[in-house]
PDB file of C-alpha atoms in Angstrom:
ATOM      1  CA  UNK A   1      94.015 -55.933 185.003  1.00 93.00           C
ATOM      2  CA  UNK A   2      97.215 -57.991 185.622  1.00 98.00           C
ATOM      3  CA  UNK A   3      97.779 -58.146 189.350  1.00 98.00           C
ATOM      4  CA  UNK A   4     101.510 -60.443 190.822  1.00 98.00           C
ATOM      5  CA  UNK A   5     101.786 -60.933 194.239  1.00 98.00           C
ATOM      6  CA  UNK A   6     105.534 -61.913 195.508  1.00 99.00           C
ATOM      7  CA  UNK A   7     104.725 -64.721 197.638  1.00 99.00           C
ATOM      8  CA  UNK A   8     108.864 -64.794 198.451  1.00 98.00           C
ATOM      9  CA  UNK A   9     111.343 -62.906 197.848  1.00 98.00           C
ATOM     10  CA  UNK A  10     114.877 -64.246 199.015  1.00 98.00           C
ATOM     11  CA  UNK A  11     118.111 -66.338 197.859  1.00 97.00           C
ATOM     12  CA  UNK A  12     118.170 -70.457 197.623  1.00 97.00           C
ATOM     13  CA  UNK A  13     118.637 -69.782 201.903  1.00 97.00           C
ATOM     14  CA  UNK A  14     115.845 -67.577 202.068  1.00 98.00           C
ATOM     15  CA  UNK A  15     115.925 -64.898 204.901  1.00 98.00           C
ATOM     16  CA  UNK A  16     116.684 -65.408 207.303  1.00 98.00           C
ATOM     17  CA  UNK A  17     119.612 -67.835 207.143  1.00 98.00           C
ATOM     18  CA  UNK A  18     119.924 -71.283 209.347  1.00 98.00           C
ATOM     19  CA  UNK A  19     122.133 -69.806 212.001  1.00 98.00           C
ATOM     20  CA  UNK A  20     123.138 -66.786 210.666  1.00 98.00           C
ATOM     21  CA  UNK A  21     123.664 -64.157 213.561  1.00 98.00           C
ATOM     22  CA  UNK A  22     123.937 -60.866 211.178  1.00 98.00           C
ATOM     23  CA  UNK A  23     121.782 -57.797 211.352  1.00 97.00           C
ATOM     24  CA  UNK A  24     119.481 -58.646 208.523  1.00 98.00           C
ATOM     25  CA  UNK A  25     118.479 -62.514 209.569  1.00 98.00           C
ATOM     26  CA  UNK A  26     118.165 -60.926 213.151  1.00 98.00           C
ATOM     27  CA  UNK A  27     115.759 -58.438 211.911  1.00 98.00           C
ATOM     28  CA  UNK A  28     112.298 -57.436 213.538  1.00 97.00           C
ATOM     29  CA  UNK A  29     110.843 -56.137 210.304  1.00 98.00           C
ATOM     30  CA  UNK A  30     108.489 -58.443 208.174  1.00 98.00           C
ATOM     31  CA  UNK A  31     110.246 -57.109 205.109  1.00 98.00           C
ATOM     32  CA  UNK A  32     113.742 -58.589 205.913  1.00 98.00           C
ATOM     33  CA  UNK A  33     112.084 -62.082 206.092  1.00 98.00           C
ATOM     34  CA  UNK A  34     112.200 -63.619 203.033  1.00 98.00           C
ATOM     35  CA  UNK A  35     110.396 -67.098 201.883  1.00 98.00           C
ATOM     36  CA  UNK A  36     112.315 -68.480 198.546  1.00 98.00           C
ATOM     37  CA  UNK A  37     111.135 -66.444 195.332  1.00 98.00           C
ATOM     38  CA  UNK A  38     107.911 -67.113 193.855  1.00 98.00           C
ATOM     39  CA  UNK A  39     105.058 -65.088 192.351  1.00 98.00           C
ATOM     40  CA  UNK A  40     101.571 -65.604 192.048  1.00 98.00           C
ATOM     41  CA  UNK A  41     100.012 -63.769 189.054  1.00 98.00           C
ATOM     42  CA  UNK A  42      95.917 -63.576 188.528  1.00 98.00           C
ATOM     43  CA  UNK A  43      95.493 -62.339 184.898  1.00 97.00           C
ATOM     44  CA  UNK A  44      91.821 -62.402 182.767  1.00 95.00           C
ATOM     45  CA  UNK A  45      90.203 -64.974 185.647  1.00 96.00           C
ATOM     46  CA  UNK A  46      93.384 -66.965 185.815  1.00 98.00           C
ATOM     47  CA  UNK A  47      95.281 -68.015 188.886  1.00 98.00           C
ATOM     48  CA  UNK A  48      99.048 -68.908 187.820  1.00 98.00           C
ATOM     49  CA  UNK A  49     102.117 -69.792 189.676  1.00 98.00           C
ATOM     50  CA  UNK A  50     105.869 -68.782 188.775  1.00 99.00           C
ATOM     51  CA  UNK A  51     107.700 -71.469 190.750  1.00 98.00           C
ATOM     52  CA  UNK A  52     107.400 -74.200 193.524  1.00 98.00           C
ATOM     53  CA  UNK A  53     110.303 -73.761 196.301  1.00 98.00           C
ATOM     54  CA  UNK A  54     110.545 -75.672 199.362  1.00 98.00           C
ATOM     55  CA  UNK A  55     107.859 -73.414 200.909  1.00 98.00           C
ATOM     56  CA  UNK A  56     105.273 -74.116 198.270  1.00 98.00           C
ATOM     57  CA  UNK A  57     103.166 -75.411 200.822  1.00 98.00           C
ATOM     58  CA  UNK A  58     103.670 -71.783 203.504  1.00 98.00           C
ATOM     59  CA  UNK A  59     103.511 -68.995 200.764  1.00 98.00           C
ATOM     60  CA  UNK A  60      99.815 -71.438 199.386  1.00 98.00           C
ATOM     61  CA  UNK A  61      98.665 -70.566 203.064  1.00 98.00           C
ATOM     62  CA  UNK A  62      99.863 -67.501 204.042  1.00 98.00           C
ATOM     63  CA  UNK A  63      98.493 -65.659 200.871  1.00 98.00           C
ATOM     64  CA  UNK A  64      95.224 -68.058 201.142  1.00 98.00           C
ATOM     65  CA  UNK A  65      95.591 -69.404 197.975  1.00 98.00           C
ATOM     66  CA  UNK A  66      92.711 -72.297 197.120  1.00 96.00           C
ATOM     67  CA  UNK A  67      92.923 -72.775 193.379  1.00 96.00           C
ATOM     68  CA  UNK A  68      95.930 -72.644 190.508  1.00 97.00           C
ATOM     69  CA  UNK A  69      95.420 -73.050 187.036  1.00 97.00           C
ATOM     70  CA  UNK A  70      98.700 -73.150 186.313  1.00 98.00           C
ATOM     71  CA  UNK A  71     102.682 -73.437 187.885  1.00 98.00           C
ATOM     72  CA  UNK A  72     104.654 -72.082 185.443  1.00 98.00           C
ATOM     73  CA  UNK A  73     109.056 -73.210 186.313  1.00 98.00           C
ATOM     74  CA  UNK A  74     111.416 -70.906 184.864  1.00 98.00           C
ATOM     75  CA  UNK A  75     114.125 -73.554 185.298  1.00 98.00           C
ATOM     76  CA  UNK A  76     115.226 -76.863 187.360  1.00 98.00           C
ATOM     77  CA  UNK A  77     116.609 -75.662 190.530  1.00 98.00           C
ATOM     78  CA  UNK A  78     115.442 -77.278 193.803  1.00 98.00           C
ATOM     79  CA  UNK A  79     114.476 -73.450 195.543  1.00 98.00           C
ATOM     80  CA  UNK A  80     112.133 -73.072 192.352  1.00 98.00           C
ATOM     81  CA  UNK A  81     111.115 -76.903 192.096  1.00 98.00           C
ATOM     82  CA  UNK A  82     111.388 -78.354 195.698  1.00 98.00           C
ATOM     83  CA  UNK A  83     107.155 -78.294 196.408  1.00 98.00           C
ATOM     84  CA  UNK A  84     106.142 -79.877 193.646  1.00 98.00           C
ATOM     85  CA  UNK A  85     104.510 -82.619 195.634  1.00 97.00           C
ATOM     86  CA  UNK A  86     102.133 -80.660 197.813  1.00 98.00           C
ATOM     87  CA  UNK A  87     100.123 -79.732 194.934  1.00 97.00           C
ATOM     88  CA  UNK A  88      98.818 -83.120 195.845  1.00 95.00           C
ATOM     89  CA  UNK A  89      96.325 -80.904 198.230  1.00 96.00           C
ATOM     90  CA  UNK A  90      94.786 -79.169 195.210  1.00 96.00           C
ATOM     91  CA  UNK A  91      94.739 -82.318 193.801  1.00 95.00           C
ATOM     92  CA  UNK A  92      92.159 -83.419 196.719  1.00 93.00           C
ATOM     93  CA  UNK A  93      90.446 -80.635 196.815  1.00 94.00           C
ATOM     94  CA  UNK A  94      90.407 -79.175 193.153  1.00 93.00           C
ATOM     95  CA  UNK A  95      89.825 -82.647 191.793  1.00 93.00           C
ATOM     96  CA  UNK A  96      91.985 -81.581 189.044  1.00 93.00           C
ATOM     97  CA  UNK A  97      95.422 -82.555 187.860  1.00 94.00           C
ATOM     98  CA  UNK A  98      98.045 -79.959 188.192  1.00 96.00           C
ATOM     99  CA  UNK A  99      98.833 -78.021 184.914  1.00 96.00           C
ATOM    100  CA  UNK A 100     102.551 -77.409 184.844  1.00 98.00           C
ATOM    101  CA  UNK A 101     104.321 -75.203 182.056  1.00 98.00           C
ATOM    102  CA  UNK A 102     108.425 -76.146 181.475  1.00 98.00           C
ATOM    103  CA  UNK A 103     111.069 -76.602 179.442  1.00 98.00           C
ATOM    104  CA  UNK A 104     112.649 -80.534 178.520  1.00 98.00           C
ATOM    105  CA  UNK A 105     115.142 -79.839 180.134  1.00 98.00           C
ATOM    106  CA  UNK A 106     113.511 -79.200 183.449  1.00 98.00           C
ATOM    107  CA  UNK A 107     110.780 -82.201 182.641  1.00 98.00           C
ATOM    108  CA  UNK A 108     113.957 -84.520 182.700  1.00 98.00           C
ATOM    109  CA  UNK A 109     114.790 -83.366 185.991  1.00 98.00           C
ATOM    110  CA  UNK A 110     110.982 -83.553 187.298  1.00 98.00           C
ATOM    111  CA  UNK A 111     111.178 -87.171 186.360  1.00 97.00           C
ATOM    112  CA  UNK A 112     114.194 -87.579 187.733  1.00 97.00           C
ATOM    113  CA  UNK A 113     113.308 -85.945 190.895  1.00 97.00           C
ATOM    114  CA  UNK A 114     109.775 -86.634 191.352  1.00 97.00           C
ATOM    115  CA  UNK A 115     110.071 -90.378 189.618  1.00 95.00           C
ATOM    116  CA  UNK A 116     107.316 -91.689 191.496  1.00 94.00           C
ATOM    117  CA  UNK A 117     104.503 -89.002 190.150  1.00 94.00           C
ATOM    118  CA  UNK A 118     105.497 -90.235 186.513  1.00 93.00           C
ATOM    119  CA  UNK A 119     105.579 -94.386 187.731  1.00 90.00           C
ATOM    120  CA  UNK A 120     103.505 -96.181 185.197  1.00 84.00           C
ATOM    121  CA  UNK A 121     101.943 -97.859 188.543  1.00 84.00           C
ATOM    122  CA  UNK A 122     101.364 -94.975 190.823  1.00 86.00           C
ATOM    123  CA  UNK A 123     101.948 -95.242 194.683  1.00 87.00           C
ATOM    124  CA  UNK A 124      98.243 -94.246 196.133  1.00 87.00           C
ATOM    125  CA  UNK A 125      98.152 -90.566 196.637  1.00 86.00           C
ATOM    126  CA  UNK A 126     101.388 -89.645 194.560  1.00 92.00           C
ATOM    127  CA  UNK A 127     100.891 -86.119 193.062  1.00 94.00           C
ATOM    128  CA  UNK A 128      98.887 -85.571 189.701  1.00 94.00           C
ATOM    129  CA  UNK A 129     100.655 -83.524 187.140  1.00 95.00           C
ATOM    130  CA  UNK A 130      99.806 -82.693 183.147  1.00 95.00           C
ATOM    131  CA  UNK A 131     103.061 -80.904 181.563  1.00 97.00           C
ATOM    132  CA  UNK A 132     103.035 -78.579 178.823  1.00 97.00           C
ATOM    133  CA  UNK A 133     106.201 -78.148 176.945  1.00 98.00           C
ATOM    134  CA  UNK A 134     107.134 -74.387 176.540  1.00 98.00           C
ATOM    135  CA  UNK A 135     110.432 -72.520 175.241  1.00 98.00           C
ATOM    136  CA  UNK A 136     110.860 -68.715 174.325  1.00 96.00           C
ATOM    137  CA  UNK A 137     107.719 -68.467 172.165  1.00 97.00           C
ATOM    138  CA  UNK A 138     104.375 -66.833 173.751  1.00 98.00           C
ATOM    139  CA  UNK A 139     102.123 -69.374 175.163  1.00 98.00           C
ATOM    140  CA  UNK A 140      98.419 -69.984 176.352  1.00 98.00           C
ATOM    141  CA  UNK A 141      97.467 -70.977 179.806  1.00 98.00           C
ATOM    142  CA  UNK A 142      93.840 -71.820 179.905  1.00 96.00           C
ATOM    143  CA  UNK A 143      91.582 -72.708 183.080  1.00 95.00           C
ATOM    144  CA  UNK A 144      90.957 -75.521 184.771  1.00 91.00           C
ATOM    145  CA  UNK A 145      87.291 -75.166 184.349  1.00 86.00           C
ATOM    146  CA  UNK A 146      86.479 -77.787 181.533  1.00 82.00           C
ATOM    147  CA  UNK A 147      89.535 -80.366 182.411  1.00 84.00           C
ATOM    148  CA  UNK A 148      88.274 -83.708 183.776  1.00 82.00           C
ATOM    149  CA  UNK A 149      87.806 -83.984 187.785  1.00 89.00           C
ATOM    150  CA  UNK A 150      89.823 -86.461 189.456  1.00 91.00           C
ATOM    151  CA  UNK A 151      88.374 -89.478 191.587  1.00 90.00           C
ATOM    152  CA  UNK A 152      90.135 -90.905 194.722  1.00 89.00           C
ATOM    153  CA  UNK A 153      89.791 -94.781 194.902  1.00 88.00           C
ATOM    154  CA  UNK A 154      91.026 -95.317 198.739  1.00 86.00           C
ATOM    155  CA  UNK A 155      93.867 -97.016 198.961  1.00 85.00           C
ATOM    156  CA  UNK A 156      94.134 -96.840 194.895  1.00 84.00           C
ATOM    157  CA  UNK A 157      94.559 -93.578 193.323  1.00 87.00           C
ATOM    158  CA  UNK A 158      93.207 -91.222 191.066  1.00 90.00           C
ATOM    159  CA  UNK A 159      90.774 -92.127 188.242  1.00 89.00           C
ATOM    160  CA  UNK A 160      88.990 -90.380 185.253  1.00 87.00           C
ATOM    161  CA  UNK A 161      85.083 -90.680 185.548  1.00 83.00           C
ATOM    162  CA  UNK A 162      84.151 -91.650 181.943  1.00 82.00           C
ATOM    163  CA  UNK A 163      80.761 -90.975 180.190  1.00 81.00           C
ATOM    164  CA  UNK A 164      79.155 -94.765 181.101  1.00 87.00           C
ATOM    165  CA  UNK A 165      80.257 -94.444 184.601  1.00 83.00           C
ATOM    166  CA  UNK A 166      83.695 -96.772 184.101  1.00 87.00           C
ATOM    167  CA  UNK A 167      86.981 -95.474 186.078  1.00 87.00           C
ATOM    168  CA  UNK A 168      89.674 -95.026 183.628  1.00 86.00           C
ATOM    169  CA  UNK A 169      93.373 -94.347 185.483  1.00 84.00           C
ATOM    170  CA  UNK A 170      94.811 -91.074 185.367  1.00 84.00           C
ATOM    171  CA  UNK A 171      97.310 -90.502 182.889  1.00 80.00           C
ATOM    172  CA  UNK A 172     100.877 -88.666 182.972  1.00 80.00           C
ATOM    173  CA  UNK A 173     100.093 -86.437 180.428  1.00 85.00           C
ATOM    174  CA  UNK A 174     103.093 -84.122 178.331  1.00 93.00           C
ATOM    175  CA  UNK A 175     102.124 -81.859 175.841  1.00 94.00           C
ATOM    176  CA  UNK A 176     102.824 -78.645 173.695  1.00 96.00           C
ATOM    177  CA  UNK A 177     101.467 -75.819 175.418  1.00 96.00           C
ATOM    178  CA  UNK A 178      99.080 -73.834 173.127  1.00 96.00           C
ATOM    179  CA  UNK A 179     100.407 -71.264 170.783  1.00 97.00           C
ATOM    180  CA  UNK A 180      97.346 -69.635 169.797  1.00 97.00           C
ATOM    181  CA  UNK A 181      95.965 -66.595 171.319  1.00 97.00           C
ATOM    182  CA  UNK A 182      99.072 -66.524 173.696  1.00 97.00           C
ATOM    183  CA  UNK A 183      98.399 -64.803 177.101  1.00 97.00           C
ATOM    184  CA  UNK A 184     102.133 -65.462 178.559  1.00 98.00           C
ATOM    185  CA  UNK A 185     105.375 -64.116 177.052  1.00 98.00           C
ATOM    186  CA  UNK A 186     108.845 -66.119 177.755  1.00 98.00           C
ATOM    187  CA  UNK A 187     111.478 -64.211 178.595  1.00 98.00           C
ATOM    188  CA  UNK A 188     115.463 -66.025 177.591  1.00 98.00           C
ATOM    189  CA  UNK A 189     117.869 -64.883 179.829  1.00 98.00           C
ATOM    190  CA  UNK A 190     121.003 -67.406 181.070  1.00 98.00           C
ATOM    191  CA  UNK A 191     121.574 -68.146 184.862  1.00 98.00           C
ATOM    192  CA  UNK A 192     125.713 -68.332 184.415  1.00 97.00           C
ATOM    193  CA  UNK A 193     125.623 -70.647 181.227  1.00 97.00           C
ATOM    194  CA  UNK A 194     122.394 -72.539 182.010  1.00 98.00           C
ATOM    195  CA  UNK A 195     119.336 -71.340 179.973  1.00 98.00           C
ATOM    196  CA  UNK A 196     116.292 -70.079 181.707  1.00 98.00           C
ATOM    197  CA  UNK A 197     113.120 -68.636 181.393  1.00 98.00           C
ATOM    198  CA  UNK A 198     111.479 -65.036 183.135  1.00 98.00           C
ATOM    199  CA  UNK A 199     107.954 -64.527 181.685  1.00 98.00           C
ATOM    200  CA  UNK A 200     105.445 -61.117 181.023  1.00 98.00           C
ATOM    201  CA  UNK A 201     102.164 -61.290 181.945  1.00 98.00           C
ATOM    202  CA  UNK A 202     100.427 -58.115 180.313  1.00 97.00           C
ATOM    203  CA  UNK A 203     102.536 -55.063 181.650  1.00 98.00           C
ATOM    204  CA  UNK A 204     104.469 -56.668 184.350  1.00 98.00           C
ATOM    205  CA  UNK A 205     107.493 -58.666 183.844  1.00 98.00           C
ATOM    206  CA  UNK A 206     108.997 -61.541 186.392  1.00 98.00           C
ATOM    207  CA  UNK A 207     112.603 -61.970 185.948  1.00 98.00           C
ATOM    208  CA  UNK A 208     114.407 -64.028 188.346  1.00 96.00           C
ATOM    209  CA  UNK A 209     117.818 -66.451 188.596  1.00 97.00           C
ATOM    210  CA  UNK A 210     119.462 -64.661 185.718  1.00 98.00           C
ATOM    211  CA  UNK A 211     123.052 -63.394 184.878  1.00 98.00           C
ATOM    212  CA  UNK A 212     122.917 -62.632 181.610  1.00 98.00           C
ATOM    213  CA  UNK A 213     119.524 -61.344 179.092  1.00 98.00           C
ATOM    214  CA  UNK A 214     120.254 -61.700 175.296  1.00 98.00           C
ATOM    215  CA  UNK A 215     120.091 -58.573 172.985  1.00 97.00           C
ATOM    216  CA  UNK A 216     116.718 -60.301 171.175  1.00 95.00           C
ATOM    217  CA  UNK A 217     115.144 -60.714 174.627  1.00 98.00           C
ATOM    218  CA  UNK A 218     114.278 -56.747 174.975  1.00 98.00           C
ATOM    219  CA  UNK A 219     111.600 -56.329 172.651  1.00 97.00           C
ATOM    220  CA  UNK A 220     109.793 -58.035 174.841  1.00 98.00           C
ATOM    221  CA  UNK A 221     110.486 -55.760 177.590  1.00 98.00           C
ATOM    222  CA  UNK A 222     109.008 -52.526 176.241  1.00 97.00           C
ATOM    223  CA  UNK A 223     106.423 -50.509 177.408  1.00 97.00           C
ATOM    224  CA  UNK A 224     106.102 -52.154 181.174  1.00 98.00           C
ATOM    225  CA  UNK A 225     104.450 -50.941 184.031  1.00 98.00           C
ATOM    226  CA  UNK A 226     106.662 -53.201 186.537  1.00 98.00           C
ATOM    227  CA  UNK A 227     109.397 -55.153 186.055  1.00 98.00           C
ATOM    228  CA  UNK A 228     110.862 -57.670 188.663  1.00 98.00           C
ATOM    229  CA  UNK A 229     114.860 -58.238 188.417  1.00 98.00           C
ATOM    230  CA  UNK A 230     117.044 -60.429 190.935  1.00 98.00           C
ATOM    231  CA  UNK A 231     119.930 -59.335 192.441  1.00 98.00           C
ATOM    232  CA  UNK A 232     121.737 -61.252 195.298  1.00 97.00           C
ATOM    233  CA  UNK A 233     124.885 -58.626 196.247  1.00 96.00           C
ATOM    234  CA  UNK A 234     126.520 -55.647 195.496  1.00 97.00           C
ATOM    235  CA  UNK A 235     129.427 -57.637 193.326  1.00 96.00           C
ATOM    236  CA  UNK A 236     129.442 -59.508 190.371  1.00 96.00           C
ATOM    237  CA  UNK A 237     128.344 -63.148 190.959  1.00 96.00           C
ATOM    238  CA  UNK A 238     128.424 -65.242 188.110  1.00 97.00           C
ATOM    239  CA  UNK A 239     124.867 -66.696 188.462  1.00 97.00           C
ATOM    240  CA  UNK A 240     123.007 -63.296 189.486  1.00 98.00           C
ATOM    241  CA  UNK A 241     122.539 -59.943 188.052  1.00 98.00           C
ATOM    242  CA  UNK A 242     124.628 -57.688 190.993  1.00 98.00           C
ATOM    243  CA  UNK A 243     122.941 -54.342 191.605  1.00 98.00           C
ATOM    244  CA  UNK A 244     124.675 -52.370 189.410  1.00 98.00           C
ATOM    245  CA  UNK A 245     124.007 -54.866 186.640  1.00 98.00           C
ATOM    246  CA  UNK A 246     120.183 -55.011 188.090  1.00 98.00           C
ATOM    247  CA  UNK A 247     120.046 -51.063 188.080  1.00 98.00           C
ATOM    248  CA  UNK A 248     121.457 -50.639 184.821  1.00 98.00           C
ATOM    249  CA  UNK A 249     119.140 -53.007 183.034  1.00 98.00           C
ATOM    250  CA  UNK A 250     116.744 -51.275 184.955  1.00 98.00           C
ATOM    251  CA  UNK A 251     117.338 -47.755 183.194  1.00 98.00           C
ATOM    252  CA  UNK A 252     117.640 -49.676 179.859  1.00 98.00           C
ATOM    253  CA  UNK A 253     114.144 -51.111 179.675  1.00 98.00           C
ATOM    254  CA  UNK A 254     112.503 -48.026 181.461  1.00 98.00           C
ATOM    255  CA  UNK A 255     109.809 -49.656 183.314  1.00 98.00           C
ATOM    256  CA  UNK A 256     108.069 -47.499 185.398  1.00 98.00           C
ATOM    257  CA  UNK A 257     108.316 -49.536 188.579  1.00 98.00           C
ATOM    258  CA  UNK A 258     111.377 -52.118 188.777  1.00 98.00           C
ATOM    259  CA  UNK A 259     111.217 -54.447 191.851  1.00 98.00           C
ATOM    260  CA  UNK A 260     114.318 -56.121 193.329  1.00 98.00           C
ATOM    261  CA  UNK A 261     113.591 -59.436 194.307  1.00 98.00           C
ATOM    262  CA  UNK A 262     115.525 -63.592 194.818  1.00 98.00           C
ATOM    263  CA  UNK A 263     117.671 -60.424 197.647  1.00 98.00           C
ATOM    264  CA  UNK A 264     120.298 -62.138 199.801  1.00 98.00           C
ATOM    265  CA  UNK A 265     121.694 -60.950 203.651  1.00 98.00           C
ATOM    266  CA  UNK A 266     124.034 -59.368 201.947  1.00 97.00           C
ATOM    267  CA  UNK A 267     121.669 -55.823 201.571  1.00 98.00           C
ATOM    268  CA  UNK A 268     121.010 -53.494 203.962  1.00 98.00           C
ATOM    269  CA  UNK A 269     117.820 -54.336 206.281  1.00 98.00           C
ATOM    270  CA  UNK A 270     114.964 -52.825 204.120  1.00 98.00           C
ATOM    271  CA  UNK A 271     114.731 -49.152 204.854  1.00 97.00           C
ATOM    272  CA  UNK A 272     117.868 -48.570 204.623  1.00 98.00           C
ATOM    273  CA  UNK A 273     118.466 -50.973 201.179  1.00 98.00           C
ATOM    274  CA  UNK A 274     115.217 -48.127 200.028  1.00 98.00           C
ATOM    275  CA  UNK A 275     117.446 -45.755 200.858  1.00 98.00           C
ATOM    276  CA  UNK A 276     120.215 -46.899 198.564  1.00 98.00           C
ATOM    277  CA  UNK A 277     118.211 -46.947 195.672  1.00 98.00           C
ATOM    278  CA  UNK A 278     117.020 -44.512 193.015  1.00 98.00           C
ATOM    279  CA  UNK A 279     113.592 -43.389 191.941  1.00 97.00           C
ATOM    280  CA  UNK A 280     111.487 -46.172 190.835  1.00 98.00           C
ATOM    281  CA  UNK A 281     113.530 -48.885 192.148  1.00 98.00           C
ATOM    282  CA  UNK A 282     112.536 -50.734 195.331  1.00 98.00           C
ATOM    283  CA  UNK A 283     113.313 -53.928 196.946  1.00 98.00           C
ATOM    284  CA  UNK A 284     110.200 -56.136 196.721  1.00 98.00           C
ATOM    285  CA  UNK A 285     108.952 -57.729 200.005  1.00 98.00           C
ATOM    286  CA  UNK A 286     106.864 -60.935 201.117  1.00 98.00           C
ATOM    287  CA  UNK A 287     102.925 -60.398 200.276  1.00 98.00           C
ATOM    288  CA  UNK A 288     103.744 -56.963 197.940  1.00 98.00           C
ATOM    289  CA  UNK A 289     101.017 -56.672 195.430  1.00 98.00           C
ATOM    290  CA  UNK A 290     101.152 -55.262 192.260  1.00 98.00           C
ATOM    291  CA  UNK A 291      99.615 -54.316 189.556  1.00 96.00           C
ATOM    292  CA  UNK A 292      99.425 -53.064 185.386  1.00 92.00           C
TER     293      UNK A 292
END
C-alpha cells in the first residue's frame, strides 16, 4: 500500500498571509491554514519527501516525522527548496547523509544557494547531502539501511568510519539515480515556460507548480486512485493550473479521487470551496492522508 500525507497545502505565502485581513487568513478552521506544499509518501518500507519549503523543519514535527530516505524536488523554487538545511537534524540523528533526487538544473541552484554544503572544506555542522540526478524517466529510491553512518568530529565535521578504524571525510556525492526496478514515475509538466517535475508513486499521483502537462505525459496518468493537482484561483494565471483548467484535467485522467492542493486566499474558506466542487474533487488540507 502507497499511503501520501499532505504535510502543506498552500501558495509560495502559505495561509494565512503576513497581514492579510480577509476571511480566509482570518479563519478558525484548521483546514484554511495552510503550511507551503509538500507531501510525504511511505511506499514498500520507504519514507520519501516531495519538497523542502521554508517550513521543512514545522511540517517534520507536526506529522512526527524521524526518518527520510529520500527528498525528492520537483523544481528550484525557494517555497519547495527553502529547508534544505535542517535536514542537518537527521543528519545527527540518522547518522546518514541526506539522499536528494533533482534535476541539473535545480542542483545548479542548490549549489548556488546552499554553497557552503557543497564547500570542498566544510564549515563544522554544514548539512550532508548525496544527489541523484533524475529527469522524466522512472527511477529507484532505495533505503537508507546499508548507506554508511556518519561520524561527528566536534568542532570538525562529518566523517566516514572505514573498515581499519581510519576517519575518511564525507564526500559531496552526485550521481545517476538508479534506473532499474524503478519504484517512482516522473511526471513533465511546465510551470509557465520553466520545466518541472510531478511524480506517481503506485496509484497516487503528486502534481504541483504546473501550468501546462504535455500530451506524452498522460500515459502515465492512467488508472489512478488519487491524483493531486494545484490550482491557485479561479482565473488563468500563467504559472498555475486555474480551476477550470485543474477540473478539466481532472475529468480527463479520471482518477477516482483528485485533490486540490499549492490553494491560495483566493478560494472560499473550506466548506464552502467543498461546496463548489463536483464529485470526487476536494480541496486537500494540512495532515490529509491518503491512500492506493
Amino acid at each position: 500500500m502507497t499511503k501520501l500525507t499532505f504535510l502543506g497545502t498552500g501558495t509560495s505565502q502559505g495561509v494565512p498571509i503576513i497581514a492579510c485581513r480577509c476571511p480566509v487568513c482570518q479563519s478558525a478552521d484548521e483546514r484554511d491554514k495552510r503550511l507551503r506544499a509538500s507531501a510525504f509518501v511511505e511506499m514498500d518500507g520507504l519514507n520519501i519527501l516531495v519538497d523542502a519549503g521554508p517550513d521543512f523543519r514545522t511540517q517534520m514535527l507536526r506529522a512526527d516525522i524521524r526518518h527520510l530516505d529520500a527528498i525528492l524536488l520537483t523544481h528550484n523554487h525557494k517555497d519547495h527548496t527553502g529547508g534544505l538545511d535542517d535536514v542537518r537534524s537527521f543528519n545527527y540523528i540518522d547518522k546518514k547523509a541526506a539522499e536528494i533526487y533533482c534535476e541539473e538544473k535545480v542542483l545548479k541552484t542548490l549549489r548556488n544557494d546552499y554553497a557552503y554544503a557543497f564547500a570542498e572544506h566544510k564549515y563544522p555542522g554544514a548539512p550532508e547531502w548525496h544527489v541523484h540526478l533524475i529527469d522524466e524517466r522512472p527511477f529507484r529510491v532505495d533505503s537508507q539501511e546499508h548507506t554508511g553512518d556518519l561520524e561527528w568530529v566536534h568542532d570538525i565535521g562529518y566523517f566516514y568510519r572505514q573498515a581499519d578504524g581510519s576517519l575518511k571525510p564525507s564526500d559531496n556525492a552526485v550521481v545517476e539515480a538508479p534506473r532499474e526496478h524503478p519504484n517512482v514515475v516522473p511526471i513533465r509538466g511546465f510551470h509557465d515556460q520553466m520545466p518541472v517535475l510531478g511524480f506517481r508513486f503506485g496509484n497516487i499521483a503528486y502534481i504541483t507548480d504546473m501550468s501546462r502537462l504535455p500530451e506524452s505525459e498522460f500515459a502515465k496518468l492512467q488508472g489512478l486512485e488519487h491524483l493531486t493537482l494545484n490550482t491557485v484561483s479561479y482565473h488563468p494565471h500563467h504559472s498555475h493550473f486555474s480551476l477550470d483548467e485543474a477540473l478539466e484535467l481532472s475529468a480527463r485522467i479520471g482518477a477516482r479521487h483528485t485533490w486540490l492542493t499549492h490553494l491560495s486566499h483566493a478560494f472560499p474558506r473550506y466548506e464552502e470551496f467543498c461546496r463548489q466542487l463536483p464529485e470526487g474533487v476536494l480541496p486537500a488540507y494540512d495532515g490529509l492522508t491518503i491512500h492506493d
